[in-house]
Amino acid sequence: MTSTLPTSPPPPPEAPATAEVPATAEAPATAEAPATAEAPATAEAPATAEAPATAEAPATAEAPLDAPAAAPAVPRSRRERILRGPDDDPAWARPALYALLIATGVLYIWGLSASGWANSFYAAAVQAGSESWKAFFFGSSDAANFITVDKTPLSLWPMALTARIFGMSSWSMLVPQALMGVGSVALLYATVRRWFPPAAALLAGAVLATTPVAALMFRFNNPDALLVLLMIAACWAMVRALETGATTWLLLCGAFMGLGYLAKMLQVLLILPALGLVYLIAGPPRLGRRILQLLGAAGAMIVAAGWWILAVELWPEDSRPYIGGSQNNSILELTLGYNGLGRLNGNETGSVGGGGTGGPGGMAGPGGGGGMWGESGILRMFDSAQGGQIAWLLPAALLLMIAGLVITARRARTDRTRAAFVLWGGWLVVTALTFSFMQGIFHAYYTVALAPAIGALTGMGGTLLWSRRRRPWAIALLAVTVAGTAVWAWVLLGRSADWLPWLRWTVLIGGIAAAVALAATSRLAARIAVPVGVVAAAITLAAPAAYAIDTAGTPHTGSIPSAGPMTAGGFGGGPGGGGRGGRGGFPGGFPGGGQAIPGGGQTMPGGGQAMPNGVFPGGAQGQPFYGFGGRGNAGGMGGLLNGSAPSDEMIALLEKDADRYTWIAAAVGSNRASGYQLATGDPVMAIGGFNGTDPAPSLAQFQEYVEEGKIHYFIGDGGFGGGGRDGSSQVSAEIATWVQANFASQTVDDTTVYDLTVPASASQES
């Protein structure tokens, strides 16, 4: 009985000399291998004739999956290894990998420009970085370097470089993200393949590629694409370190972690416990050396991230952009506060709302009872907001993780199979629990960080049980996993019951039938059992793959995109204007793009305490609130979390004498500013940063800019950014009030625009 799925063909019997090597490689007693080299080939012929018996011995089915497979008689050349894989790869493995990568590339790249600027907040920073190396280095929102995005800038650099080379466009910006997706699938395959058979690696890569939220984020311009790639790279380096105990690989692992910080700050640390624990348990050197090596890896992580932090902190503040998302112009404050502990406990100064206990100012969030970012708790990853994004194979991955740890529990300390389950299982458990219980800002697309671990555990656990399918408990557990996955997919598909209704029942019936067939494979020959296993794997991937294809075929814009079709409640559901031009939004749904929350203390959708006077979240009273992620009105006023869409008339107005000003306009909030900047190609000042709540610029600074003739227009009607409820700045409201009182205005596309070169008195006299 072989230990891989599918099995590789046995060596041809007509070549006696070539049969010797596989026989010694597959036989349990590998110590006899040297004897074959010393004895004449003819003397060993009887022994080789017995080799097939070793293939059917039950003991081989129980051998660790990290045991080397049979090698060909003639080792492959370097070119052949590139094209056909390592010597121990079966003939089908490398073509299957190429097919997977090509399919992933098509899924992630086809129709990529349909999403336009995607998240205009980051698109504006990409544009700025393509025009100014200073903006490139700091991650500035505009080429005039007024304020940065609220993240470290590494994820912007590949997009800015391609925009600089090929010109700024949706395609040039998003192609690097898609290629990172293909690279992530390839690297996950390579990492799993080092210790497991090709079938495990292929299944792991396929799970990652077809996870709906992965199909979303690798076609989008948020930092998560690069973050996922770097986290997989860190695990790959750790796997290499566990093989040899070499410090070099640990230092490389630490460097990837440090770069992960530069991609999306502290989120990368969620896999740090798994990395440290697995090396402490399974690292080859003695314990003292293992500890010293891990300290060295921590140092490499600090250096890889710290050089940029040090540069920013030492750079004179008046010579660099303001650090967006901070209240004190500090990257360390941003790291530890708004993007650090604030995400865990919900105390985020400058945020648009708290976590699991309510919305802005402690008010009840949309949908009732869950807070602005949804309810926290152990079942959060399975609810209507996150379930369709990531949870299709999450129960299966958890079950297979437990099975893998139990099977390998009594093995040697350095056993690679157990180490793999500790590594990927630690990644999954720590990250999922953190996401489930964090009280601060949380979006469903964050869950893309779970996809590689789910894929690895599914592939490893599935093939581990398959190799033991002669044992009733193993094949029964595998069958239960397949059936349970089909039932869970039926539940998730029921949340979008009007979308492909036939698929729901097909997956359920097919999954149960496949589970029954799997249970019978313990008595079947490999040539029959293997196709059954392949069909079962395909059925488990059918539902998430369909969601992923739907995601790839739908344009996504805004700061809170969501994958898959609309669901009943949660992201993609409700009446809301989310990241899909009307689909998506907050759990329970906010009003769609262009709709207003009426003033006078009306109740939010879904119940809960009213927003006093229609304020959200600290903006001018009675101003309309526009849907998160949807399209703005004709005048181009985008939502708080989506860029504006100015008309030709507005663009012509803003571009008038543009070369005379540092900023052609100023607007409250980065997303509103970004839409005008992307439409005109000229810098627009984002007052208050992303949420409009950063104290930049101060009223005095803004007045100085106006007096110096650096800003031409102020775009009003913001409806947010006043701050103050959570200790954040109120300067944006002060600036808006001062502008309204002192400068002439005109209305373009239902948006009030103030000319900062024309005083209000002069306008009235004329």
PDB file of N, CA and C in Angstrom, residues 80 465 617 650:
ATOM      1  N   GLU A  80      15.929  19.601 -15.903  1.00  0.00           N
ATOM      2  CA  GLU A  80      14.810  18.678 -15.736  1.00  0.00           C
ATOM      3  C   GLU A  80      14.122  18.869 -14.396  1.00  0.00           C
ATOM      4  N   LEU A 465      -4.297  10.979   6.638  1.00  0.00           N
ATOM      5  CA  LEU A 465      -5.354   9.989   6.869  1.00  0.00           C
ATOM      6  C   LEU A 465      -5.483   9.040   5.680  1.00  0.00           C
ATOM      7  N   PRO A 617     -18.919  60.188  12.154  1.00  0.00           N
ATOM      8  CA  PRO A 617     -18.810  60.009  13.577  1.00  0.00           C
ATOM      9  C   PRO A 617     -18.086  61.225  14.115  1.00  0.00           C
ATOM     10  N   MET A 650     -16.373  69.368 -12.371  1.00  0.00           N
ATOM     11  CA  MET A 650     -15.575  69.513 -11.165  1.00  0.00           C
ATOM     12  C   MET A 650     -14.084  69.378 -11.478  1.00  0.00           C
TER      13      MET A 650
END
